[in-house]
Amino acid sequence: MNLYLPIAEISLNVFVLVGMGAAVGFISGLFGVGGGFLITPLLIFYNIPPAVAVATGANQVIAASFSGALAHYRRGTVDLRLGTVLLIGGFGGSVAGVLLFTLLRRLGQLDLVVSLLYVVFLGGIGGLMLVESLQSILKSRSQGSGEIRRPGQHSWVHGLPLKMRFHRSKLYVSIIPVLLLGFLIGLLAGIMGVGGGFIAVPAMIYLLRVPTSVVIGTSLFQIIFTAAATTILQAATNRTVDVVLAFLLMLGGVIGAQFGTQAGRKLRGDQLRALLAILVLAVGLRLGYELVVTPDERFTITLPTGEIG
Amino acid sequence: MPAGFALVAGCLALAASSASFAQEGIETFEIGLSTSTISISSDFTGARLVVFGALDNADAKLLRQQRYDIVVVLVGPRSPAVVREKERTFGLWINRGSETFDAVPGSYALAATRPLADIARQELRQRLSLGIADLRLDSGATTGAFGQPAPDKPEEAKGQVNISLAERRAKAAQDIGGTSADAAVTVDDYAEALKRIRRAKGLYNQSVGTVQFVSPTLFRADLNLPADLPTGTHMARAYLFRSGVFIRESSEPLFVRKSGFESYIDDMATRYGVFYGMAAVLLAIFTGWFGRLVFKRD
């Protein structure tokens, strides 16, 4: 059953779109990532113009994140305080990111920068996470919760001023790295059209040493707002949010997220991290491969503003 | 009074030529579309447009010998476009060169009685911007609506179209800093690529034998319109050739617009971007909450 999408201006199969949403929603619920880094490439692969894919992906991410965050909130695994500080940094980053997005697109180098960012961040984070989580799985095979060891010694992060206590996360750290992390997440969200969960989750785990269970809920909470800001900014400046497309993805996403959240509770922290690492690495490698391999078509057509025409 | 004499001579020549046309019979040529508006609704998967046309006062003998040729095109709304080329740089494929065309048709469908090469010479096809290969992507200074040269204009004006185009190409060569010949090749590369991509997507298509005479005076042309037909004002144009000579053309506009719910959404997104964005966010939050309610699994 095909449906014409008013903003994407293309007629596509409804069931494929709902299915895509469900698959990404499952992953979203499982790992606490918004799924933007998966849905956007999937939509582009399905012939949707990249600008529409980026903006609509952000819109769909809200639904999955809200649904997931609600589940985590009931279970008390959302650190509202930490999430709010992240958001304050994130707002500044979002504005800077959208401005950079517009500039790069005009220069015709947006795709390259986005791909490089994905490759560098996904490759780096995925690699580190995979090594760490595998070590953790091997070590704690017989005992332990699979949680990261919290060593007594403090890193440089803990020596910074303006400290704040985050009860839920069992943390007492300076808000400077938290704000910076938020800014970075917002910046990437603006350029890459993602919620930033795939950066936020490992950064909270490894840099801030937040327990994995709290990380997921807090990340989802934070993603709702980052994705909402991106959606409104994109709708207002680029007119690229396709509500019909987003709704179909949401339908699937919401269903998928419920099963994902449930499945996530059956897995241990280190197992979750290892799976997420593999997924992140796979997407990173795929994008890196596309940069290197000789393209079928070396030419592309865009509007003067850089949108695909 | 040499000027006055020239004017009189011109009138005489015109009178003489119309007199000779009258002997052969002046072909009159009109087209009509099967619809004046195409509405794109949620189930739009492309369409077929039938263009009907009447050819009157045609020479019966030439008609029997099939010396008349008709080409029907539907040109989509023109807009500027940038074509970029990727080159391998330090092992990565990066956009390097680019070329801007200022009036690229969003879609182009052509139907003809015979292969275009058999209907008209290449210079003529280029002048009329006829066929995908000779389709003009830039607007010349003296071209008519939709970047098509106005065929009613005297031969002098048509000459100017070509000159201005040549000048533009030369100027482009200077901008790039290469020789004129090099630049012409580069421009063609980008134009070729644009046409190749649009062709692969079905946005540009042309077919032969799709214009058929239903009766000695009536013909019909079938044009294929793709699913992602651009919205806006399209122009259907029919060209009449007699033994390789361009006789006249006739045109009709076709309006393509979104209909119903799609048009409403598009309108909202265009006019009230911020509120549309907020509504999209609220819809997402509601869907998330509702999904939670329905699938309460803990």
Coordinates of C-alpha atoms in Angstrom, one line a residue:
Chain A
M1 CA 0.0 0.0 0.0
N2 CA 1.7 3.2 -1.2
L3 CA 1.1 6.6 0.3
Y4 CA 2.2 10.0 -1.1
L5 CA 4.3 11.9 1.4
P6 CA 3.5 15.6 1.2
I7 CA 6.9 17.1 2.1
A8 CA 9.2 14.4 0.9
E9 CA 7.1 14.5 -2.4
I10 CA 7.4 10.8 -3.0
S11 CA 5.1 7.8 -2.9
L12 CA 6.3 5.0 -0.6
N13 CA 5.1 1.8 0.9
V14 CA 3.4 2.3 4.3
F15 CA 4.3 -1.1 5.7
V16 CA 8.0 -0.7 5.0
L17 CA 8.0 2.7 6.7
V18 CA 6.2 1.3 9.8
G19 CA 8.5 -1.7 9.9
M20 CA 11.6 0.6 9.7
G21 CA 10.2 2.6 12.6
A22 CA 9.6 -0.6 14.6
A23 CA 13.1 -1.9 14.1
V24 CA 14.7 1.3 15.1
G25 CA 12.2 1.7 18.0
F26 CA 13.3 -1.6 19.4
I27 CA 17.0 -0.6 19.3
S28 CA 16.0 2.7 20.8
G29 CA 14.3 1.1 23.8
L30 CA 17.0 -1.4 24.2
F31 CA 20.0 0.9 24.3
G32 CA 18.5 4.3 25.2
V33 CA 19.7 5.8 22.0
G34 CA 17.1 7.9 20.0
G35 CA 17.9 5.9 16.9
G36 CA 18.5 9.0 14.8
F37 CA 21.8 7.6 13.6
L38 CA 20.0 4.6 12.2
I39 CA 16.7 6.1 11.0
T40 CA 18.3 8.9 9.0
P41 CA 20.6 6.6 6.8
L42 CA 17.7 4.1 6.4
L43 CA 15.4 6.8 5.1
I44 CA 18.0 8.1 2.7
F45 CA 18.5 4.6 1.5
Y46 CA 14.8 4.4 0.8
N47 CA 15.0 7.4 -1.6
I48 CA 13.8 10.1 0.8
P49 CA 15.7 13.4 0.3
P50 CA 18.5 13.6 2.9
A51 CA 17.3 17.0 4.3
V52 CA 13.8 15.6 4.9
A53 CA 15.3 12.4 6.3
V54 CA 17.3 14.4 8.8
A55 CA 14.5 16.6 10.0
T56 CA 11.8 13.9 10.0
G57 CA 14.2 11.5 11.7
A58 CA 14.5 14.0 14.6
N59 CA 10.7 14.2 14.8
Q60 CA 10.2 10.5 15.0
V61 CA 12.9 10.2 17.6
I62 CA 10.8 12.3 20.0
A63 CA 8.0 9.7 20.1
A64 CA 10.3 6.7 20.7
S65 CA 12.3 8.6 23.3
F66 CA 9.2 9.9 25.1
S67 CA 7.7 6.5 25.3
G68 CA 11.0 5.0 26.5
A69 CA 11.7 7.8 29.0
L70 CA 8.3 7.4 30.5
A71 CA 9.0 3.7 31.1
H72 CA 12.3 4.6 32.7
Y73 CA 10.8 7.4 34.8
R74 CA 8.3 5.0 36.4
R75 CA 11.2 2.8 37.3
G76 CA 13.1 5.7 38.8
T77 CA 16.0 5.4 36.4
V78 CA 16.0 9.0 35.1
D79 CA 18.3 11.6 36.6
L80 CA 16.2 14.8 35.9
R81 CA 18.9 17.1 37.4
L82 CA 21.7 15.7 35.2
G83 CA 19.4 15.7 32.2
T84 CA 18.5 19.3 32.7
V85 CA 22.2 20.5 33.0
L86 CA 23.0 18.5 29.8
L87 CA 20.0 20.3 28.1
I88 CA 21.2 23.8 29.0
G89 CA 24.5 23.0 27.2
G90 CA 22.7 21.2 24.5
F91 CA 20.6 24.2 23.6
G92 CA 23.6 26.4 22.7
G93 CA 25.0 23.5 20.8
S94 CA 21.8 23.0 18.8
V95 CA 21.8 26.6 17.5
A96 CA 25.5 26.5 16.6
G97 CA 24.9 23.1 14.9
V98 CA 22.0 24.3 12.7
L99 CA 23.9 27.4 11.6
L100 CA 26.9 25.2 10.6
F101 CA 24.5 22.8 8.9
T102 CA 23.2 25.6 6.6
L103 CA 26.7 26.8 5.8
L104 CA 28.1 23.4 5.0
R105 CA 25.1 22.5 2.8
R106 CA 25.6 25.7 0.8
L107 CA 29.2 24.7 0.2
G108 CA 28.2 21.2 -0.9
Q109 CA 30.3 19.6 1.8
L110 CA 27.6 18.7 4.3
D111 CA 27.5 15.0 3.4
L112 CA 31.3 14.7 3.6
V113 CA 31.4 16.4 7.1
V114 CA 28.5 14.3 8.4
S115 CA 30.0 11.1 7.1
L116 CA 33.4 11.9 8.6
L117 CA 31.9 12.9 11.9
Y118 CA 29.9 9.6 12.0
V119 CA 33.0 7.6 11.1
V120 CA 35.3 9.3 13.7
F121 CA 32.7 9.3 16.5
L122 CA 31.1 6.0 15.8
G123 CA 34.4 4.3 15.1
G124 CA 36.1 5.7 18.2
I125 CA 33.3 5.2 20.6
G126 CA 32.2 1.9 19.2
G127 CA 35.8 0.6 19.4
L128 CA 36.5 1.7 22.9
M129 CA 33.1 0.4 24.2
L130 CA 33.6 -2.9 22.5
V131 CA 37.0 -3.5 24.1
E132 CA 35.9 -2.3 27.5
S133 CA 32.6 -4.3 27.6
L134 CA 34.3 -7.5 26.3
Q135 CA 36.9 -7.2 29.1
S136 CA 34.1 -6.6 31.6
I137 CA 32.1 -9.6 30.3
L138 CA 35.2 -11.9 30.5
K139 CA 36.1 -10.6 34.0
S140 CA 32.7 -10.7 35.6
R141 CA 31.6 -14.0 34.0
S142 CA 31.2 -15.7 37.4
Q143 CA 30.3 -12.7 39.6
G144 CA 29.2 -9.1 39.7
S145 CA 26.5 -7.1 38.1
G146 CA 28.4 -6.2 34.9
E147 CA 28.5 -2.6 36.1
I148 CA 31.6 -0.5 35.6
R149 CA 34.0 -0.6 38.5
R150 CA 34.0 2.7 40.3
P151 CA 37.6 3.1 41.3
G152 CA 38.6 5.3 44.3
Q153 CA 41.0 7.5 42.3
H154 CA 39.5 10.6 40.7
S155 CA 40.3 11.6 37.1
W156 CA 40.9 15.3 36.0
V157 CA 37.2 15.6 35.5
H158 CA 36.6 15.4 39.2
G159 CA 39.1 18.2 39.9
L160 CA 37.1 20.9 38.2
P161 CA 35.2 23.6 40.1
L162 CA 31.4 24.3 40.3
K163 CA 30.5 20.9 41.7
M164 CA 27.0 19.7 41.9
R165 CA 25.4 16.6 43.4
F166 CA 23.4 14.3 41.3
H167 CA 21.6 11.9 43.6
R168 CA 20.1 9.5 41.1
S169 CA 23.5 9.0 39.4
K170 CA 25.4 8.8 42.7
L171 CA 27.6 11.6 41.4
Y172 CA 29.3 14.7 42.7
V173 CA 31.0 16.4 39.8
S174 CA 31.7 19.8 38.3
I175 CA 28.9 21.0 35.9
I176 CA 31.5 22.2 33.4
P177 CA 32.1 18.8 31.7
V178 CA 28.4 18.1 31.8
L179 CA 27.6 21.4 30.1
L180 CA 30.4 20.8 27.5
L181 CA 29.0 17.3 26.8
G182 CA 25.5 18.8 26.4
F183 CA 26.9 21.4 24.0
L184 CA 28.7 18.7 21.9
I185 CA 25.5 16.6 21.8
G186 CA 23.5 19.6 20.6
L187 CA 26.1 20.5 18.0
L188 CA 26.1 17.0 16.5
A189 CA 22.3 16.9 16.7
G190 CA 22.1 20.1 14.6
I191 CA 24.6 19.0 12.0
M192 CA 23.8 15.3 11.8
G193 CA 20.1 15.5 12.6
V194 CA 20.4 13.0 15.5
G195 CA 19.4 13.1 19.1
G196 CA 23.0 12.5 20.2
G197 CA 22.2 9.5 22.3
F198 CA 25.1 7.5 20.8
I199 CA 27.5 10.1 22.1
A200 CA 25.6 10.8 25.3
V201 CA 25.4 7.2 26.5
P202 CA 29.1 6.3 26.3
A203 CA 30.2 9.8 27.5
M204 CA 28.0 9.5 30.6
I205 CA 29.2 6.0 31.2
Y206 CA 33.0 6.5 30.7
L207 CA 33.6 10.2 31.4
L208 CA 31.1 10.9 34.1
R209 CA 30.8 7.3 35.5
V210 CA 27.0 7.3 35.7
P211 CA 25.5 3.8 36.3
T212 CA 24.4 2.2 33.0
S213 CA 20.8 1.9 34.1
V214 CA 20.5 5.6 34.9
V215 CA 22.3 6.6 31.8
I216 CA 19.7 5.1 29.5
G217 CA 16.7 6.9 31.1
T218 CA 18.6 10.2 31.4
S219 CA 19.8 10.0 27.8
L220 CA 16.2 9.4 26.6
F221 CA 15.0 12.3 28.7
Q222 CA 17.6 14.6 27.2
I223 CA 17.0 13.3 23.6
I224 CA 13.3 14.3 23.8
F225 CA 14.2 17.9 24.1
T226 CA 17.2 18.0 21.7
A227 CA 15.1 16.3 19.0
A228 CA 12.2 18.7 19.7
A229 CA 14.4 21.7 19.3
T230 CA 15.9 20.3 16.1
T231 CA 12.4 19.5 14.7
I232 CA 11.1 23.0 15.3
L233 CA 14.3 24.7 14.0
Q234 CA 14.2 22.6 10.9
A235 CA 10.5 23.1 10.3
A236 CA 10.9 26.9 10.7
T237 CA 14.1 27.3 8.6
N238 CA 14.1 24.5 6.0
R239 CA 10.5 23.2 5.8
T240 CA 11.8 19.7 5.8
V241 CA 9.7 17.9 8.5
D242 CA 7.3 15.5 6.9
V243 CA 4.6 14.9 9.5
V244 CA 2.9 12.0 7.6
L245 CA 6.2 10.2 7.2
A246 CA 7.1 10.9 10.9
F247 CA 3.8 9.6 12.1
L248 CA 4.2 6.3 10.2
L249 CA 7.7 5.9 11.7
M250 CA 6.4 6.8 15.1
L251 CA 3.6 4.1 15.0
G252 CA 6.3 1.5 14.4
G253 CA 8.8 3.1 16.7
V254 CA 6.5 3.2 19.8
I255 CA 5.6 -0.5 19.4
G256 CA 9.2 -1.4 18.9
A257 CA 10.4 0.7 21.8
Q258 CA 8.2 -1.2 24.3
F259 CA 9.7 -4.5 23.3
G260 CA 13.1 -3.0 23.3
T261 CA 12.8 -1.7 26.8
Q262 CA 11.6 -5.1 28.0
A263 CA 14.4 -6.9 26.3
G264 CA 16.9 -4.5 27.7
R265 CA 16.0 -5.6 31.3
K266 CA 16.9 -9.2 30.5
L267 CA 20.4 -8.2 29.6
R268 CA 23.3 -7.1 31.8
G269 CA 25.0 -3.7 31.6
D270 CA 28.1 -5.1 29.9
Q271 CA 26.2 -7.2 27.4
L272 CA 24.1 -4.1 26.5
R273 CA 27.2 -2.1 26.0
A274 CA 28.9 -4.7 23.9
L275 CA 25.8 -5.0 21.6
L276 CA 25.6 -1.2 21.3
A277 CA 29.3 -1.1 20.5
I278 CA 28.9 -3.6 17.7
L279 CA 25.9 -1.7 16.3
V280 CA 27.7 1.7 16.5
L281 CA 30.9 0.2 14.9
A282 CA 28.9 -1.4 12.1
V283 CA 27.2 1.9 11.1
G284 CA 30.5 3.7 11.3
L285 CA 32.2 1.2 9.1
R286 CA 29.4 1.3 6.6
L287 CA 29.7 5.1 6.2
G288 CA 33.5 4.9 6.1
Y289 CA 33.3 2.4 3.3
E290 CA 31.0 4.6 1.3
L291 CA 33.6 7.4 1.5
V292 CA 36.3 5.2 0.1
V293 CA 34.6 3.0 -2.4
T294 CA 34.2 4.4 -6.0
P295 CA 30.7 5.7 -6.3
D296 CA 28.3 4.5 -9.0
E297 CA 27.4 8.0 -9.9
R298 CA 30.1 10.7 -9.3
F299 CA 27.7 13.5 -10.0
T300 CA 24.9 14.9 -7.7
I301 CA 22.2 17.4 -8.3
T302 CA 21.2 19.9 -5.6
L303 CA 19.4 23.2 -5.3
P304 CA 21.7 26.2 -4.9
T305 CA 21.0 26.1 -1.1
G306 CA 22.4 22.6 -1.1
E307 CA 19.1 20.7 -0.8
I308 CA 18.7 17.7 -3.0
G309 CA 16.5 18.9 -5.9
Chain B
M1 CA 14.6 56.6 -48.5
P2 CA 16.4 53.3 -48.3
A3 CA 14.7 52.4 -45.0
G4 CA 11.2 52.9 -46.3
F5 CA 12.1 50.9 -49.3
A6 CA 13.4 48.1 -47.3
L7 CA 10.1 48.1 -45.2
V8 CA 8.0 47.9 -48.3
A9 CA 10.2 45.2 -49.8
G10 CA 9.8 43.3 -46.5
C11 CA 6.0 43.5 -46.7
L12 CA 6.0 42.4 -50.2
A13 CA 8.2 39.4 -49.4
L14 CA 5.9 38.5 -46.5
A15 CA 2.8 38.8 -48.8
A16 CA 4.6 36.7 -51.4
S17 CA 5.4 34.0 -48.8
S18 CA 1.9 33.8 -47.4
A19 CA 0.6 33.6 -50.9
S20 CA 2.8 30.6 -51.6
F21 CA 1.7 29.1 -48.3
A22 CA -1.9 29.5 -49.4
Q23 CA -1.2 27.5 -52.5
E24 CA 0.2 24.6 -50.5
G25 CA -2.4 25.2 -47.7
I26 CA -1.4 26.7 -44.4
E27 CA -1.4 24.0 -41.8
T28 CA -3.2 25.0 -38.7
F29 CA -2.2 23.2 -35.6
E30 CA -3.8 23.1 -32.2
I31 CA -3.5 20.8 -29.1
G32 CA -5.7 20.1 -26.2
L33 CA -4.8 18.2 -23.0
S34 CA -6.9 15.4 -21.5
T35 CA -6.8 17.4 -18.3
S36 CA -5.7 20.9 -17.4
T37 CA -4.9 20.1 -13.8
I38 CA -3.2 17.0 -12.3
S39 CA -3.9 16.6 -8.6
I40 CA -1.3 14.7 -6.6
S41 CA -3.2 12.8 -3.9
S42 CA -1.9 10.3 -1.4
D43 CA -2.1 7.4 -3.9
F44 CA -0.4 9.1 -6.8
T45 CA 2.0 6.7 -8.5
G46 CA 2.6 8.6 -11.7
A47 CA 0.1 9.3 -14.6
R48 CA -0.3 9.2 -18.3
L49 CA -1.1 12.4 -20.0
V50 CA -2.9 12.3 -23.3
V51 CA -2.4 15.2 -25.6
F52 CA -4.9 15.5 -28.5
G53 CA -4.2 17.7 -31.4
A54 CA -5.8 18.7 -34.7
L55 CA -3.8 19.3 -37.9
D56 CA -5.9 21.1 -40.5
N57 CA -5.2 22.2 -44.0
A58 CA -2.4 19.7 -44.3
D59 CA -1.3 18.6 -47.7
A60 CA -3.1 15.3 -48.3
K61 CA -0.3 13.9 -50.4
L62 CA 2.5 14.7 -47.9
L63 CA 0.3 13.4 -45.2
R64 CA -0.1 10.1 -47.0
Q65 CA 3.6 9.9 -47.5
Q66 CA 4.0 10.5 -43.8
R67 CA 6.1 13.6 -44.4
Y68 CA 4.6 15.4 -41.4
D69 CA 6.2 14.8 -38.1
I70 CA 4.9 15.8 -34.7
V71 CA 6.8 16.1 -31.4
V72 CA 4.9 16.6 -28.2
V73 CA 6.7 17.6 -25.0
L74 CA 5.7 18.4 -21.4
V75 CA 8.3 20.6 -19.7
G76 CA 8.2 20.8 -16.0
P77 CA 8.7 24.1 -14.0
R78 CA 12.3 25.3 -14.4
S79 CA 14.5 26.1 -11.4
P80 CA 18.2 26.6 -10.7
A81 CA 20.3 23.5 -9.9
V82 CA 23.9 22.8 -9.0
V83 CA 25.6 19.7 -10.3
R84 CA 28.6 18.6 -8.3
E85 CA 31.3 16.1 -9.2
K86 CA 33.1 13.9 -6.7
E87 CA 36.8 13.3 -7.1
R88 CA 39.1 11.0 -5.1
T89 CA 41.1 13.1 -2.7
F90 CA 43.5 11.4 -0.2
G91 CA 41.6 8.2 -0.8
L92 CA 38.2 9.8 0.0
W93 CA 35.5 10.8 -2.6
I94 CA 34.9 14.5 -2.1
N95 CA 32.8 17.0 -4.0
R96 CA 35.3 19.1 -6.0
G97 CA 33.9 20.6 -9.2
S98 CA 30.5 22.1 -9.6
E99 CA 28.4 23.8 -12.3
T100 CA 25.3 25.9 -11.8
F101 CA 22.5 25.8 -14.3
D102 CA 19.9 28.5 -13.9
A103 CA 16.8 27.1 -15.5
V104 CA 16.6 23.3 -15.3
P105 CA 13.3 21.7 -16.1
G106 CA 12.1 19.6 -13.1
S107 CA 10.7 17.1 -15.5
Y108 CA 10.6 16.5 -19.2
A109 CA 8.5 14.0 -21.2
L110 CA 8.6 13.7 -24.9
A111 CA 6.6 11.8 -27.5
A112 CA 7.4 11.8 -31.2
T113 CA 6.2 10.2 -34.4
R114 CA 9.7 9.1 -35.4
P115 CA 13.2 9.2 -33.9
L116 CA 14.2 12.9 -33.4
A117 CA 17.3 12.6 -35.6
D118 CA 15.0 11.7 -38.5
I119 CA 12.6 14.6 -37.9
A120 CA 15.0 17.5 -37.7
R121 CA 18.6 18.5 -38.0
Q122 CA 20.6 18.9 -34.8
E123 CA 21.0 22.7 -35.1
L124 CA 17.2 22.9 -35.3
R125 CA 16.7 20.6 -32.4
Q126 CA 19.2 22.7 -30.4
R127 CA 17.5 25.9 -31.3
L128 CA 14.1 24.5 -30.3
S129 CA 15.6 22.8 -27.2
L130 CA 14.0 19.7 -28.4
G131 CA 14.8 16.2 -27.0
I132 CA 16.7 15.3 -23.8
A133 CA 20.1 15.5 -25.5
D134 CA 19.5 19.0 -26.8
L135 CA 17.4 20.2 -23.8
R136 CA 18.6 23.6 -22.7
L137 CA 19.3 24.0 -19.0
D138 CA 20.1 27.7 -19.0
S139 CA 17.7 30.5 -19.7
G140 CA 19.0 32.6 -22.6
A141 CA 18.4 36.4 -22.4
T142 CA 15.9 36.4 -25.3
T143 CA 14.0 33.2 -24.6
G144 CA 10.3 33.1 -24.0
A145 CA 8.5 31.6 -21.1
F146 CA 9.9 28.3 -19.7
G147 CA 13.2 29.0 -21.4
Q148 CA 11.9 28.0 -24.7
P149 CA 12.8 30.2 -27.6
A150 CA 9.7 32.0 -28.8
P151 CA 9.1 30.5 -32.3
D152 CA 7.1 33.5 -33.5
K153 CA 10.0 35.8 -33.3
P154 CA 11.9 36.8 -36.5
E155 CA 15.0 34.9 -37.5
E156 CA 17.1 37.8 -36.3
A157 CA 16.0 37.3 -32.7
K158 CA 16.7 33.6 -32.9
G159 CA 20.2 34.3 -34.0
Q160 CA 20.6 36.4 -30.8
V161 CA 19.6 33.5 -28.7
N162 CA 22.5 31.5 -30.0
I163 CA 24.9 34.3 -29.8
S164 CA 24.1 35.0 -26.2
L165 CA 24.4 31.3 -25.3
A166 CA 27.8 31.2 -27.0
E167 CA 28.8 34.3 -25.1
R168 CA 27.7 32.8 -21.8
R169 CA 29.7 29.6 -22.5
A170 CA 32.8 31.8 -23.4
K171 CA 32.3 33.7 -20.2
A172 CA 32.0 30.5 -18.2
A173 CA 35.3 29.5 -19.8
Q174 CA 36.9 32.6 -18.6
D175 CA 35.5 32.2 -15.1
I176 CA 36.9 28.7 -14.9
G177 CA 40.2 30.0 -16.3
G178 CA 40.6 27.3 -18.9
T179 CA 40.4 27.5 -22.6
S180 CA 37.0 27.8 -24.3
A181 CA 37.2 24.3 -25.6
D182 CA 38.1 22.8 -22.3
A183 CA 35.2 24.6 -20.6
A184 CA 32.7 23.5 -23.2
V185 CA 33.6 19.9 -22.5
T186 CA 33.3 20.5 -18.7
V187 CA 29.9 22.1 -19.1
D188 CA 28.7 19.3 -21.2
D189 CA 30.0 16.7 -18.7
Y190 CA 27.9 18.3 -15.9
A191 CA 24.9 18.8 -18.2
E192 CA 25.2 15.2 -19.4
A193 CA 25.3 13.9 -15.8
L194 CA 22.3 15.9 -14.8
K195 CA 20.3 14.5 -17.7
R196 CA 21.6 11.0 -17.1
I197 CA 20.5 11.1 -13.4
R198 CA 17.1 12.6 -14.2
R199 CA 16.6 10.0 -16.9
A200 CA 17.4 7.2 -14.6
K201 CA 14.8 8.5 -12.2
G202 CA 12.2 8.7 -14.9
L203 CA 11.9 12.4 -14.5
Y204 CA 13.2 12.9 -18.1
N205 CA 11.9 10.4 -20.6
Q206 CA 11.3 10.3 -24.3
S207 CA 9.7 7.8 -26.6
V208 CA 9.3 7.3 -30.3
G209 CA 6.1 6.2 -32.0
T210 CA 3.9 7.5 -29.2
V211 CA 2.4 10.3 -31.4
Q212 CA -0.1 8.7 -33.6
F213 CA -2.6 9.9 -36.2
V214 CA -6.1 8.8 -35.2
S215 CA -7.5 10.2 -38.4
P216 CA -5.9 12.3 -41.2
T217 CA -6.5 15.4 -39.1
L218 CA -6.4 14.2 -35.6
F219 CA -3.5 12.9 -33.6
R220 CA -2.9 11.9 -30.0
A221 CA 0.3 11.7 -27.9
D222 CA 0.9 9.7 -24.8
L223 CA 3.3 11.1 -22.2
N224 CA 4.5 9.2 -19.1
L225 CA 4.6 11.3 -15.9
P226 CA 6.6 9.9 -13.0
A227 CA 5.4 9.4 -9.4
D228 CA 7.6 12.3 -8.2
L229 CA 6.3 14.7 -10.8
P230 CA 7.2 18.2 -9.6
T231 CA 4.4 20.5 -8.7
G232 CA 3.9 23.8 -10.5
T233 CA 3.0 25.0 -13.9
H234 CA 4.1 22.6 -16.7
M235 CA 3.9 23.5 -20.3
A236 CA 2.8 21.0 -23.0
R237 CA 4.1 22.0 -26.4
A238 CA 3.6 20.4 -29.8
Y239 CA 5.9 21.0 -32.7
L240 CA 5.0 20.4 -36.3
F241 CA 7.6 19.5 -38.9
R242 CA 7.1 19.0 -42.6
S243 CA 9.9 17.2 -44.4
G244 CA 12.4 18.2 -41.8
V245 CA 11.3 21.9 -41.7
F246 CA 9.9 23.3 -38.5
I247 CA 6.4 24.8 -39.4
R248 CA 4.8 25.9 -36.1
E249 CA 4.1 25.0 -32.6
S250 CA 1.2 25.1 -30.2
S251 CA 1.2 25.0 -26.4
E252 CA -1.1 24.5 -23.4
P253 CA -0.3 24.9 -19.7
L254 CA -0.8 22.0 -17.3
F255 CA -1.1 22.7 -13.6
V256 CA 0.3 20.1 -11.2
R257 CA -0.7 20.6 -7.6
K258 CA -1.1 18.6 -4.4
S259 CA -4.6 17.9 -3.4
G260 CA -6.6 17.3 -0.3
F261 CA -4.8 16.5 2.9
E262 CA -1.3 16.6 1.3
S263 CA -1.9 20.1 0.0
Y264 CA -3.1 21.2 3.5
I265 CA 0.0 19.8 5.2
D266 CA 2.3 21.4 2.6
D267 CA 0.5 24.7 3.0
M268 CA 0.8 24.6 6.8
A269 CA 4.5 23.7 6.5
T270 CA 5.2 26.6 4.1
R271 CA 3.2 29.3 5.8
Y272 CA 3.4 28.5 9.5
G273 CA 6.8 26.7 9.9
V274 CA 7.2 27.2 13.6
F275 CA 3.7 26.2 14.5
Y276 CA 3.9 23.2 12.2
G277 CA 7.1 22.2 13.9
M278 CA 5.5 22.5 17.3
A279 CA 2.5 20.5 16.1
A280 CA 4.8 17.8 14.9
V281 CA 6.5 17.7 18.3
L282 CA 3.2 17.5 20.1
L283 CA 2.0 14.7 17.8
A284 CA 5.2 12.8 18.5
I285 CA 4.8 13.2 22.3
F286 CA 1.2 12.2 22.1
T287 CA 2.0 9.1 20.0
G288 CA 4.8 8.2 22.5
W289 CA 2.4 8.5 25.5
F290 CA -0.4 6.7 23.8
G291 CA 1.8 3.9 22.8
R292 CA 2.9 3.6 26.4
L293 CA -0.7 3.4 27.4
V294 CA -1.7 0.8 24.9
F295 CA 1.4 -1.4 25.3
K296 CA 1.7 -1.2 29.1
R297 CA 4.0 -4.1 29.6
D298 CA 5.4 -3.4 33.1

